[in-house]
Amino acid sequence: MIEQTYARSGKILVQGHRGALGRAPENTMPSFELGRNLGADLLELDVHLTKEGKLAVMHDPDVSRTTNGTGALENMSSGEISALDAGIGFSQEFAGTRVPFLGEVLAWAKGKIDLAVEIKGNPFPAEGVEAAVVDEITRYGMEDNVVVICFYHPVVKKVKEIAPHILTGILYTGRAIDPAAMARAAGADSIRCDWHYLAKEDVDKAHAAGLWVSCWTADSEDVFSRLAEIGVDSAGCNYPDRFRKWLDER
Ligand code: G3P
Ligand code: CA
């Protein structure tokens, strides 16, 4: 996993947030391709377990914000999900873009780019999602190229119990008293926080505990500077090109 390898090298990795959500429909193949082309070192995406046991790549539990459909994703069949148009809200070139399933993204990413796979739910992640995610990652031989992340730390813990060799991260927001202790409780390898709440002290303590540190979402120069100052290892970006340019020019 490139993120872990580069941790504390002084280099900040650009993590394309839902691909490149500022430039293309989020969590779609065009968004992942664009994110990579715009200089992302790794790509972040969100997954939900459907009633058929498939892992659909989408942020919200409901399809209405990001597609032309309505209703809860978890109750839809694969056929219904594949019939949705996720290419809305951007130019016509994205019209007809499908909602991908995790396997499709893993197959595309293999040998190209690392992934941060975030487990979502409605609101809690569905029972059995941890094993489903691990199975899919293993099926595509991507165990060394993903980090599995979640706001629900018991889910992170379960992933680690099922697959100790797969890297994980706890997501959290707000100023935590001891993020490193939270990570330890979940057996996680990284801490990942909304940058607004991340202090240098948290980063230093996480590093001292052997964890690496990521955050979201960095889209302006003042934020890039702040993140460089506090020493994060990677940052989620809606416009990966902006952070890449800033990093290349500094
Ligand atoms: O990488 C974590 C970040 O994406 C969490 O927030 O709402 O974009 O999933 P959200
Ligand atoms: Ca996410």
Short mmCIF file of C-alpha atoms and ligand atoms in Angstrom, two decimals:
data_model
loop_
_atom_site.label_atom_id
_atom_site.label_comp_id
_atom_site.label_asym_id
_atom_site.label_seq_id
_atom_site.Cartn_x
_atom_site.Cartn_y
_atom_site.Cartn_z
CA MET A 1 0.00 0.00 0.00
CA ILE A 2 1.63 3.16 -1.21
CA GLU A 3 0.16 5.25 1.64
CA GLN A 4 1.82 3.16 4.31
CA THR A 5 5.08 2.88 2.39
CA TYR A 6 5.38 6.63 2.05
CA ALA A 7 4.22 7.48 5.54
CA ARG A 8 6.55 9.93 7.18
CA SER A 9 8.73 10.30 4.09
CA GLY A 10 7.74 13.96 4.01
CA LYS A 11 5.79 13.30 0.84
CA ILE A 12 2.01 13.90 0.97
CA LEU A 13 -0.01 11.56 -1.16
CA VAL A 14 -2.95 12.82 -3.17
CA GLN A 15 -6.06 10.73 -2.55
CA GLY A 16 -8.77 11.28 -5.15
CA HIS A 17 -12.00 11.71 -3.18
CA ARG A 18 -14.70 9.47 -4.70
CA GLY A 19 -12.40 9.60 -7.73
CA ALA A 20 -12.32 13.27 -8.62
CA LEU A 21 -15.73 14.45 -7.50
CA GLY A 22 -15.12 18.07 -8.40
CA ARG A 23 -14.41 17.12 -11.99
CA ALA A 24 -16.64 14.11 -12.77
CA PRO A 25 -19.63 12.22 -11.30
CA GLU A 26 -18.47 10.83 -7.97
CA ASN A 27 -17.77 7.12 -7.44
CA THR A 28 -17.96 6.27 -11.15
CA MET A 29 -15.37 4.76 -13.49
CA PRO A 30 -14.87 8.06 -15.37
CA SER A 31 -14.24 9.74 -12.01
CA PHE A 32 -11.63 7.12 -11.05
CA GLU A 33 -9.94 7.32 -14.45
CA LEU A 34 -9.89 11.09 -14.33
CA GLY A 35 -8.63 11.10 -10.74
CA ARG A 36 -5.70 8.95 -11.77
CA ASN A 37 -5.00 11.06 -14.85
CA LEU A 38 -5.09 14.23 -12.77
CA GLY A 39 -2.30 12.95 -10.56
CA ALA A 40 -3.93 11.09 -7.68
CA ASP A 41 -1.63 8.57 -5.96
CA LEU A 42 -4.59 6.59 -4.68
CA LEU A 43 -8.35 6.73 -5.01
CA GLU A 44 -11.05 6.71 -2.34
CA LEU A 45 -14.48 5.18 -2.91
CA ASP A 46 -17.58 4.19 -0.90
CA VAL A 47 -19.37 0.83 -0.91
CA HIS A 48 -22.75 -0.48 0.26
CA LEU A 49 -23.84 -4.11 0.53
CA THR A 50 -27.01 -4.74 -1.50
CA LYS A 51 -29.77 -7.24 -0.80
CA GLU A 52 -28.16 -9.57 -3.36
CA GLY A 53 -24.84 -9.43 -1.51
CA LYS A 54 -23.14 -7.25 -4.10
CA LEU A 55 -21.02 -4.21 -3.25
CA ALA A 56 -22.31 -1.14 -5.03
CA VAL A 57 -20.01 1.87 -5.23
CA MET A 58 -21.95 4.87 -3.97
CA HIS A 59 -21.68 7.39 -1.15
CA ASP A 60 -25.32 7.85 -0.06
CA PRO A 61 -27.65 5.05 1.06
CA ASP A 62 -30.26 6.51 -1.29
CA VAL A 63 -29.66 6.78 -5.02
CA SER A 64 -31.51 10.05 -5.61
CA ARG A 65 -28.71 12.61 -5.16
CA THR A 66 -26.23 11.00 -7.55
CA THR A 67 -28.43 9.18 -10.09
CA ASN A 68 -31.64 9.60 -12.07
CA GLY A 69 -33.40 7.09 -9.76
CA THR A 70 -34.97 7.16 -6.29
CA GLY A 71 -34.99 4.83 -3.31
CA ALA A 72 -32.68 2.90 -1.04
CA LEU A 73 -29.73 1.29 -2.73
CA GLU A 74 -29.66 -1.66 -0.32
CA ASN A 75 -33.06 -2.87 -1.54
CA MET A 76 -32.31 -2.69 -5.25
CA SER A 77 -31.39 -5.62 -7.46
CA SER A 78 -28.13 -5.52 -9.42
CA GLY A 79 -30.18 -5.05 -12.58
CA GLU A 80 -31.96 -2.03 -11.11
CA ILE A 81 -28.67 -0.51 -9.95
CA SER A 82 -27.04 -1.04 -13.33
CA ALA A 83 -29.97 0.65 -15.06
CA LEU A 84 -29.37 3.90 -13.15
CA ASP A 85 -27.68 6.85 -14.79
CA ALA A 86 -24.96 8.10 -12.42
CA GLY A 87 -23.64 10.61 -14.95
CA ILE A 88 -25.89 13.44 -13.82
CA GLY A 89 -24.82 16.92 -12.73
CA PHE A 90 -21.90 17.22 -15.13
CA SER A 91 -21.56 17.69 -18.89
CA GLN A 92 -23.28 15.46 -21.43
CA GLU A 93 -20.10 13.45 -21.95
CA PHE A 94 -20.90 11.56 -18.73
CA ALA A 95 -24.53 10.77 -19.60
CA GLY A 96 -25.33 7.08 -19.20
CA THR A 97 -22.46 6.43 -16.74
CA ARG A 98 -23.33 3.38 -14.62
CA VAL A 99 -22.98 2.83 -10.88
CA PRO A 100 -19.98 0.49 -10.64
CA PHE A 101 -19.65 -2.53 -8.37
CA LEU A 102 -16.50 -2.95 -6.28
CA GLY A 103 -15.17 -5.86 -8.37
CA GLU A 104 -15.16 -3.68 -11.47
CA VAL A 105 -13.12 -0.98 -9.74
CA LEU A 106 -10.69 -3.51 -8.26
CA ALA A 107 -10.17 -5.15 -11.68
CA TRP A 108 -9.50 -1.76 -13.28
CA ALA A 109 -7.20 -0.55 -10.46
CA LYS A 110 -5.05 -3.68 -10.31
CA GLY A 111 -1.48 -2.83 -11.32
CA LYS A 112 -2.47 0.84 -11.75
CA ILE A 113 -3.37 2.48 -8.46
CA ASP A 114 -4.14 1.80 -4.78
CA LEU A 115 -7.60 2.19 -3.31
CA ALA A 116 -9.13 3.33 -0.02
CA VAL A 117 -12.39 1.38 0.24
CA GLU A 118 -14.85 2.98 2.65
CA ILE A 119 -17.62 0.77 4.00
CA LYS A 120 -20.92 2.67 4.23
CA GLY A 121 -24.40 1.73 5.52
CA ASN A 122 -27.91 3.01 6.13
CA PRO A 123 -26.83 4.30 8.56
CA PHE A 124 -25.03 1.26 10.01
CA PRO A 125 -23.05 -0.95 7.67
CA ALA A 126 -25.04 -4.10 6.81
CA GLU A 127 -24.33 -7.37 8.55
CA GLY A 128 -21.75 -9.40 6.66
CA VAL A 129 -20.33 -6.45 4.73
CA GLU A 130 -16.84 -6.97 6.20
CA ALA A 131 -16.53 -10.52 4.80
CA ALA A 132 -18.04 -9.44 1.48
CA VAL A 133 -15.45 -6.66 1.11
CA VAL A 134 -12.54 -8.92 2.11
CA ASP A 135 -13.73 -11.65 -0.32
CA GLU A 136 -13.90 -9.23 -3.21
CA ILE A 137 -10.47 -7.72 -2.48
CA THR A 138 -9.02 -11.24 -2.28
CA ARG A 139 -10.77 -12.38 -5.47
CA TYR A 140 -8.99 -9.64 -7.38
CA GLY A 141 -5.63 -10.12 -5.62
CA MET A 142 -5.65 -6.55 -4.32
CA GLU A 143 -4.87 -7.34 -0.66
CA ASP A 144 -1.62 -5.33 -0.77
CA ASN A 145 -3.14 -2.40 -2.58
CA VAL A 146 -6.12 -1.38 -0.50
CA VAL A 147 -6.88 0.16 2.84
CA VAL A 148 -10.35 -0.59 4.21
CA ILE A 149 -11.82 2.32 6.15
CA CYS A 150 -15.02 3.05 8.07
CA PHE A 151 -16.60 5.51 10.51
CA TYR A 152 -17.99 2.48 12.43
CA HIS A 153 -14.94 1.21 14.23
CA PRO A 154 -16.37 -2.24 15.10
CA VAL A 155 -16.51 -2.78 11.33
CA VAL A 156 -12.82 -1.88 11.04
CA LYS A 157 -12.06 -4.30 13.89
CA LYS A 158 -14.00 -7.09 12.20
CA VAL A 159 -12.19 -6.59 8.89
CA LYS A 160 -8.86 -6.89 10.74
CA GLU A 161 -10.02 -10.04 12.52
CA ILE A 162 -11.09 -11.67 9.24
CA ALA A 163 -8.05 -10.48 7.27
CA PRO A 164 -5.16 -9.32 9.48
CA HIS A 165 -3.00 -8.80 6.36
CA ILE A 166 -5.31 -6.14 4.92
CA LEU A 167 -4.57 -2.58 6.04
CA THR A 168 -7.34 -0.63 7.71
CA GLY A 169 -8.14 2.84 8.97
CA ILE A 170 -10.58 4.43 11.36
CA LEU A 171 -12.52 7.43 10.09
CA TYR A 172 -13.65 9.99 12.60
CA THR A 173 -14.58 13.61 12.79
CA GLY A 174 -14.39 16.09 15.66
CA ARG A 175 -11.45 16.61 17.99
CA ALA A 176 -10.78 13.22 19.57
CA ILE A 177 -9.01 12.94 22.91
CA ASP A 178 -6.74 10.12 21.78
CA PRO A 179 -7.08 9.08 18.12
CA ALA A 180 -4.17 6.63 18.40
CA ALA A 181 -5.98 4.82 21.24
CA MET A 182 -9.14 4.64 19.11
CA ALA A 183 -7.11 3.10 16.30
CA ARG A 184 -5.51 0.62 18.67
CA ALA A 185 -8.94 -0.43 19.98
CA ALA A 186 -10.00 -1.23 16.42
CA GLY A 187 -6.66 -2.84 15.50
CA ALA A 188 -6.36 -0.24 12.74
CA ASP A 189 -3.23 0.82 10.85
CA SER A 190 -4.18 4.42 10.14
CA ILE A 191 -6.22 7.32 11.49
CA ARG A 192 -8.28 9.40 9.08
CA CYS A 193 -10.00 12.59 10.12
CA ASP A 194 -11.74 15.64 8.68
CA TRP A 195 -8.72 17.99 8.45
CA HIS A 196 -10.54 20.77 10.36
CA TYR A 197 -10.19 18.72 13.54
CA LEU A 198 -6.73 17.31 13.02
CA ALA A 199 -3.98 18.80 15.18
CA LYS A 200 -0.22 18.35 14.83
CA GLU A 201 -0.27 16.66 18.21
CA ASP A 202 -2.65 13.98 16.85
CA VAL A 203 -0.42 13.40 13.84
CA ASP A 204 2.74 13.16 15.94
CA LYS A 205 1.14 10.81 18.44
CA ALA A 206 -0.23 8.60 15.66
CA HIS A 207 3.19 8.44 14.01
CA ALA A 208 4.82 7.59 17.33
CA ALA A 209 2.31 4.75 17.67
CA GLY A 210 3.27 3.39 14.24
CA LEU A 211 0.07 4.57 12.55
CA TRP A 212 -0.18 6.67 9.44
CA VAL A 213 -2.45 9.65 9.02
CA SER A 214 -4.87 10.67 6.32
CA CYS A 215 -7.57 13.33 6.13
CA TRP A 216 -10.18 14.89 3.89
CA THR A 217 -10.98 17.13 1.98
CA ALA A 218 -8.15 19.39 0.80
CA ASP A 219 -9.06 21.66 -2.08
CA SER A 220 -7.39 25.03 -1.49
CA GLU A 221 -3.87 26.28 -0.99
CA ASP A 222 -4.35 27.38 2.60
CA VAL A 223 -5.45 23.84 3.46
CA PHE A 224 -2.55 22.27 1.52
CA SER A 225 -0.12 24.44 3.52
CA ARG A 226 -1.74 23.56 6.82
CA LEU A 227 -1.60 19.83 6.05
CA ALA A 228 2.05 20.03 5.04
CA GLU A 229 2.74 21.87 8.30
CA ILE A 230 1.10 19.27 10.53
CA GLY A 231 2.65 16.39 8.60
CA VAL A 232 -0.22 14.26 7.28
CA ASP A 233 0.70 11.36 5.01
CA SER A 234 -2.18 11.73 2.56
CA ALA A 235 -5.20 13.90 1.91
CA GLY A 236 -8.47 13.38 0.09
CA CYS A 237 -9.06 15.89 -2.70
CA ASN A 238 -12.10 16.64 -4.83
CA TYR A 239 -9.75 18.25 -7.40
CA PRO A 240 -6.64 16.05 -7.35
CA ASP A 241 -4.99 18.24 -10.01
CA ARG A 242 -4.95 21.25 -7.66
CA PHE A 243 -3.07 19.47 -4.89
CA ARG A 244 -0.75 17.74 -7.38
CA LYS A 245 0.16 21.11 -8.91
CA TRP A 246 0.75 22.68 -5.48
CA LEU A 247 2.93 19.76 -4.37
CA ASP A 248 4.93 19.76 -7.61
CA GLU A 249 5.58 23.50 -7.40
CA ARG A 250 6.48 23.88 -3.76
O1 G3P B 1 -12.11 9.32 3.07
C1 G3P B 1 -13.07 9.57 4.00
C2 G3P B 1 -14.10 10.55 3.59
O2 G3P B 1 -14.53 10.29 2.29
C3 G3P B 1 -15.22 10.49 4.55
O3 G3P B 1 -16.29 11.31 4.28
O4 G3P B 1 -18.63 11.63 3.64
O5 G3P B 1 -16.86 11.75 1.93
O6 G3P B 1 -17.47 9.56 2.88
P1 G3P B 1 -17.36 11.05 3.14
CA CA B 2 -15.90 8.37 1.59
#
